[in-house]
Short mmCIF file of C-alpha atoms in Angstrom, two decimals:
data_model
loop_
_atom_site.label_atom_id
_atom_site.label_comp_id
_atom_site.label_asym_id
_atom_site.label_seq_id
_atom_site.Cartn_x
_atom_site.Cartn_y
_atom_site.Cartn_z
CA MET A 172 8.46 12.68 32.05
CA ASN A 173 11.27 11.47 29.57
CA CYS A 174 10.26 8.48 28.27
CA GLN A 175 13.29 6.90 28.59
CA GLU A 176 13.91 7.90 32.35
CA LEU A 177 10.53 6.30 33.01
CA CYS A 178 11.59 2.79 31.20
CA SER A 179 15.09 3.55 33.12
CA ARG A 180 13.04 3.40 36.21
CA PHE A 181 10.84 0.56 35.54
CA ASP A 182 14.25 -1.26 34.71
CA GLU A 183 16.07 -0.72 37.56
CA ARG A 184 13.03 -1.79 40.12
CA LEU A 185 12.16 -4.94 38.39
CA ASP A 186 16.05 -6.03 38.13
CA VAL A 187 15.60 -6.43 34.11
CA ASP A 188 19.08 -6.72 33.62
CA ALA A 189 19.18 -10.01 35.82
CA TYR A 190 17.00 -11.83 33.09
CA ALA A 191 18.82 -10.90 29.99
CA GLY A 192 20.32 -14.27 29.48
CA ILE A 193 17.11 -16.29 30.02
CA ASP A 194 14.00 -14.50 28.86
CA ALA A 195 12.86 -14.67 25.52
CA SER A 196 11.34 -11.35 25.80
CA GLU A 197 12.96 -8.35 24.70
CA ASN A 198 12.38 -6.75 27.96
CA GLY A 199 12.52 -2.82 28.02
CA LEU A 200 11.73 0.03 25.43
CA GLN A 201 10.43 -2.11 22.71
CA VAL A 202 9.12 0.69 20.52
CA GLY A 203 9.42 4.54 20.14
CA PRO A 204 11.62 7.32 20.65
CA ALA A 205 13.19 7.19 23.88
CA ASP A 206 13.46 10.96 24.41
CA GLN A 207 10.01 11.80 24.11
CA ASP A 208 7.91 13.36 26.70
CA VAL A 209 5.37 11.20 28.43
CA GLU A 210 2.21 12.52 30.13
CA ARG A 211 -0.17 9.47 29.91
CA VAL A 212 0.52 6.10 30.44
CA ALA A 213 -1.39 2.63 29.80
CA PHE A 214 -1.10 -0.62 31.10
CA ALA A 215 -2.16 -3.87 29.60
CA VAL A 216 -1.24 -7.60 30.10
CA ASP A 217 -0.98 -8.31 26.32
CA ALA A 218 0.33 -5.92 23.40
CA ALA A 219 -2.35 -6.73 20.61
CA VAL A 220 -4.31 -4.65 18.20
CA GLU A 221 -7.21 -4.29 20.53
CA THR A 222 -5.09 -3.29 23.50
CA ILE A 223 -2.87 -0.67 21.17
CA GLU A 224 -6.12 0.68 19.82
CA GLN A 225 -7.84 1.34 23.19
CA ALA A 226 -4.89 2.93 24.76
CA ALA A 227 -4.51 5.11 21.79
CA ALA A 228 -8.10 6.43 21.92
CA GLU A 229 -7.29 7.25 25.34
CA GLY A 230 -4.70 9.61 24.31
CA THR A 231 -1.78 7.24 25.94
CA ASP A 232 1.96 8.13 25.09
CA LEU A 233 3.36 5.11 26.11
CA LEU A 234 2.11 1.58 26.40
CA VAL A 235 3.16 -0.58 29.30
CA VAL A 236 2.72 -4.32 28.70
CA HIS A 237 3.55 -8.01 30.11
CA HIS A 238 3.53 -9.88 26.91
CA GLY A 239 5.65 -7.42 24.18
CA LEU A 240 5.99 -7.61 20.53
CA LEU A 241 9.73 -8.08 20.23
CA TRP A 242 10.95 -11.86 21.27
CA GLY A 243 14.21 -13.61 20.86
CA GLY A 244 14.78 -14.79 17.20
CA ASP A 245 12.27 -12.87 15.95
CA GLY A 246 13.53 -11.23 12.55
CA GLN A 247 10.95 -10.28 10.05
CA VAL A 248 7.92 -7.39 10.34
CA THR A 249 4.87 -8.87 8.82
CA ASP A 250 1.45 -10.09 9.27
CA LEU A 251 0.40 -9.48 13.03
CA ARG A 252 3.28 -7.74 14.33
CA TYR A 253 3.16 -5.47 11.17
CA ARG A 254 -0.45 -4.50 12.10
CA ARG A 255 0.43 -4.05 15.68
CA LEU A 256 3.68 -1.97 15.09
CA GLN A 257 1.37 0.18 12.59
CA ARG A 258 -1.21 1.15 15.29
CA LEU A 259 1.73 1.95 17.46
CA PHE A 260 3.31 4.20 14.99
CA GLU A 261 -0.07 5.78 13.92
CA ALA A 262 -0.80 6.51 17.41
CA GLU A 263 2.73 8.15 17.78
CA MET A 264 3.24 5.67 20.95
CA ALA A 265 6.00 4.13 22.60
CA LEU A 266 5.86 0.36 23.91
CA TYR A 267 7.84 -0.93 26.92
CA ALA A 268 7.28 -4.63 27.74
CA VAL A 269 8.69 -6.69 30.44
CA HIS A 270 8.03 -10.35 30.91
CA LEU A 271 9.76 -12.88 33.52
CA PRO A 272 11.07 -9.86 35.91
CA LEU A 273 7.47 -9.02 36.18
CA ASP A 274 6.45 -12.73 36.81
CA GLY A 275 9.22 -13.15 39.59
CA HIS A 276 9.42 -9.61 41.54
CA GLN A 277 8.92 -10.40 45.12
CA ASP A 278 6.67 -7.24 45.98
CA LEU A 279 5.39 -6.19 42.66
CA GLY A 280 5.28 -8.97 40.50
CA ASN A 281 2.14 -11.34 39.44
CA ALA A 282 3.13 -14.44 41.65
CA ALA A 283 3.17 -11.66 44.68
CA GLY A 284 0.01 -10.54 43.63
CA VAL A 285 -1.73 -13.76 43.43
CA ALA A 286 0.06 -14.53 46.99
CA ASP A 287 -1.62 -11.38 48.44
CA VAL A 288 -5.03 -12.78 47.09
CA LEU A 289 -4.26 -15.97 49.07
CA ASP A 290 -2.99 -14.03 52.13
CA LEU A 291 0.10 -16.26 52.15
CA GLY A 292 2.80 -15.71 54.66
CA ASN A 293 6.63 -16.68 55.20
CA ARG A 294 6.99 -16.17 51.73
CA ALA A 295 10.28 -17.26 49.40
CA PRO A 296 11.01 -17.07 45.76
CA PHE A 297 9.83 -20.35 43.73
CA GLY A 298 9.99 -21.16 40.27
CA GLU A 299 13.88 -21.13 39.46
CA ILE A 300 15.31 -20.73 36.30
CA ASP A 301 19.14 -20.22 35.84
CA GLY A 302 19.48 -18.65 39.31
CA GLU A 303 16.35 -16.47 38.86
CA TYR A 304 12.57 -16.76 40.44
CA ILE A 305 9.91 -16.36 38.47
CA GLY A 306 7.21 -17.35 41.30
CA GLN A 307 6.78 -16.94 44.83
CA ARG A 308 5.99 -19.47 47.60
CA GLY A 309 4.23 -19.19 51.07
CA ARG A 310 2.03 -20.47 53.78
CA ALA A 311 -1.36 -20.01 54.02
CA ARG A 312 -2.57 -18.65 57.34
CA GLU A 313 -5.18 -21.17 57.95
CA PRO A 314 -5.28 -24.42 55.80
CA PHE A 315 -7.64 -24.55 52.87
CA ALA A 316 -9.59 -27.24 51.45
CA VAL A 317 -9.56 -27.71 47.57
CA GLU A 318 -13.28 -26.01 47.40
CA GLY A 319 -12.03 -23.31 49.40
CA LEU A 320 -8.88 -22.41 47.69
CA ARG A 321 -10.79 -22.57 44.07
CA GLU A 322 -13.63 -20.57 45.46
CA ARG A 323 -10.89 -17.56 46.94
CA LEU A 324 -9.19 -17.58 43.08
CA SER A 325 -12.63 -17.80 41.46
CA SER A 326 -13.90 -14.81 43.40
CA GLU A 327 -10.70 -12.65 43.37
CA LEU A 328 -9.41 -13.50 39.89
CA ASP A 329 -11.14 -12.04 36.49
CA THR A 330 -11.50 -15.70 35.06
CA SER A 331 -14.02 -14.26 32.73
CA GLY A 332 -16.18 -16.52 34.08
CA GLU A 333 -14.40 -19.57 33.52
CA ASP A 334 -13.82 -22.11 35.84
CA VAL A 335 -11.02 -22.85 38.23
CA GLN A 336 -9.58 -25.96 36.82
CA VAL A 337 -8.11 -28.47 39.62
CA LEU A 338 -6.07 -31.41 39.17
CA GLU A 339 -6.77 -32.88 42.56
CA PHE A 340 -4.08 -34.88 43.63
CA GLY A 341 -2.32 -33.10 46.89
CA PRO A 342 -3.32 -33.45 50.54
CA ALA A 343 -7.22 -32.61 51.90
CA GLU A 344 -5.52 -29.36 53.81
CA ILE A 345 -3.50 -27.18 51.78
CA VAL A 346 -1.25 -25.28 53.48
CA ASP A 347 2.50 -25.00 51.61
CA ILE A 348 1.56 -23.03 48.35
CA GLY A 349 3.79 -22.71 45.14
CA VAL A 350 3.03 -19.71 42.57
CA VAL A 351 3.97 -19.30 39.02
CA THR A 352 1.65 -17.37 36.91
CA GLY A 353 0.73 -18.03 33.26
CA SER A 354 2.12 -21.26 32.14
CA GLY A 355 3.87 -22.64 35.00
CA THR A 356 3.33 -26.25 34.89
CA ASP A 357 6.89 -27.08 34.04
CA TRP A 358 7.88 -26.19 37.71
CA ILE A 359 5.58 -29.01 39.31
CA ASP A 360 9.19 -30.86 40.10
CA GLU A 361 10.55 -28.02 41.81
CA ALA A 362 7.29 -28.24 43.91
CA ALA A 363 7.35 -31.74 44.88
CA ALA A 364 11.03 -31.23 45.83
CA LYS A 365 10.20 -28.04 48.38
CA GLY A 366 7.11 -30.42 49.72
CA VAL A 367 4.40 -28.06 48.19
CA ASP A 368 0.65 -28.75 48.51
CA ALA A 369 -0.43 -27.14 45.91
CA LEU A 370 0.78 -25.35 42.85
CA VAL A 371 -1.19 -22.09 41.56
CA THR A 372 -0.60 -21.45 37.96
CA GLY A 373 -2.79 -20.46 34.70
CA GLU A 374 -2.69 -22.99 32.11
CA GLY A 375 -1.64 -26.39 32.23
CA LYS A 376 -0.15 -29.03 29.58
CA GLN A 377 -1.27 -32.55 29.00
CA GLN A 378 1.67 -33.84 30.79
CA VAL A 379 0.79 -32.25 34.15
CA TYR A 380 -1.98 -34.44 34.70
CA HIS A 381 0.46 -37.64 35.34
CA ARG A 382 2.95 -35.42 37.10
CA ALA A 383 0.79 -34.06 39.44
CA ARG A 384 -0.85 -37.36 40.32
CA GLU A 385 2.35 -39.10 40.86
CA HIS A 386 3.94 -36.63 43.02
CA GLY A 387 0.69 -36.43 45.19
CA ILE A 388 0.45 -32.36 44.32
CA HIS A 389 -2.74 -30.18 43.92
CA VAL A 390 -2.65 -27.80 40.42
CA PHE A 391 -4.80 -25.02 40.36
CA LEU A 392 -5.23 -23.71 36.77
CA ALA A 393 -6.88 -20.37 37.40
CA GLY A 394 -6.26 -18.74 33.81
CA HIS A 395 -2.90 -17.11 31.96
CA TYR A 396 -4.64 -13.60 31.84
CA ALA A 397 -6.42 -13.69 34.97
CA THR A 398 -3.00 -14.48 37.02
CA GLU A 399 -0.92 -12.27 35.02
CA THR A 400 -3.01 -8.52 35.52
CA PHE A 401 -1.37 -8.00 38.95
CA GLY A 402 2.32 -6.72 37.42
CA VAL A 403 1.31 -4.07 35.12
CA ARG A 404 -1.10 -2.90 37.75
CA ALA A 405 1.51 -2.35 40.20
CA LEU A 406 3.50 -0.68 37.55
CA ALA A 407 0.72 1.63 37.06
CA GLY A 408 0.61 2.57 40.81
CA LEU A 409 4.58 3.20 40.84
CA ALA A 410 4.29 5.38 37.70
CA GLU A 411 1.31 7.50 39.48
CA GLU A 412 3.58 7.78 42.60
CA TRP A 413 6.47 9.27 40.13
CA GLY A 414 3.60 11.71 38.67
CA VAL A 415 2.48 10.25 35.83
CA GLU A 416 -1.36 9.91 34.82
CA THR A 417 -2.30 6.17 34.09
CA THR A 418 -5.08 3.97 33.09
CA PHE A 419 -5.60 0.25 32.71
CA VAL A 420 -6.38 -1.43 29.75
CA ASP A 421 -8.30 -4.65 30.66
CA HIS A 422 -8.94 -7.24 27.56
CA PRO A 423 -9.46 -10.36 29.32
CA THR A 424 -8.98 -13.74 27.17
CA GLY A 425 -10.72 -16.32 29.45
CA LEU A 426 -7.93 -18.55 29.20
#
């Protein structure tokens, strides 16, 4: 398949244009000739030297990632960015990145993947940012206790052996759950306003402790990487349906 055709299909399916004014990531084809043929595509969470080199070793034509190399305001190609781009050029490999659209897509996104793990029903968009959404909210089929929800996340997500941290300030029975993957604690006020019992995200910030306590909400910190493998895996499934050979480059950070 032509590289641009494949990237355009991803753009359309994820409604990338809707996030153009709110996402710092330069979503879409970031590196590489748009007219090259693509037979094998690698998928990874991060565009790092390690993931690029592993993808290159597997004969990849295009690397699709959640965290790309080009972000708004970037102007110089030096140091780490230079080395990463150098690896792409050496491998004659293209790079496609998609950030917030892949967090919030209600079927293919990272939050939807975590909601699947928790078997949430009655789902709705959650994590609003300028009229778009980067998360998902739903209701547990049966109420979770804190330890039950922690165990579900620990067993189903690749946390690299790290514990799922919990700020335990909510009700004994957890039914209404909001999910914003990665670094999503900024949406705790929205969670409180919507009556959410627990917010599931990847990593925390110092201030969230007091906000969670004062709002009376549990916060589950399951790892940035661990909560953001779902979207790229879903895109790999799409690419396979379109007749493209795929591979997943797994490089957990434990964070």
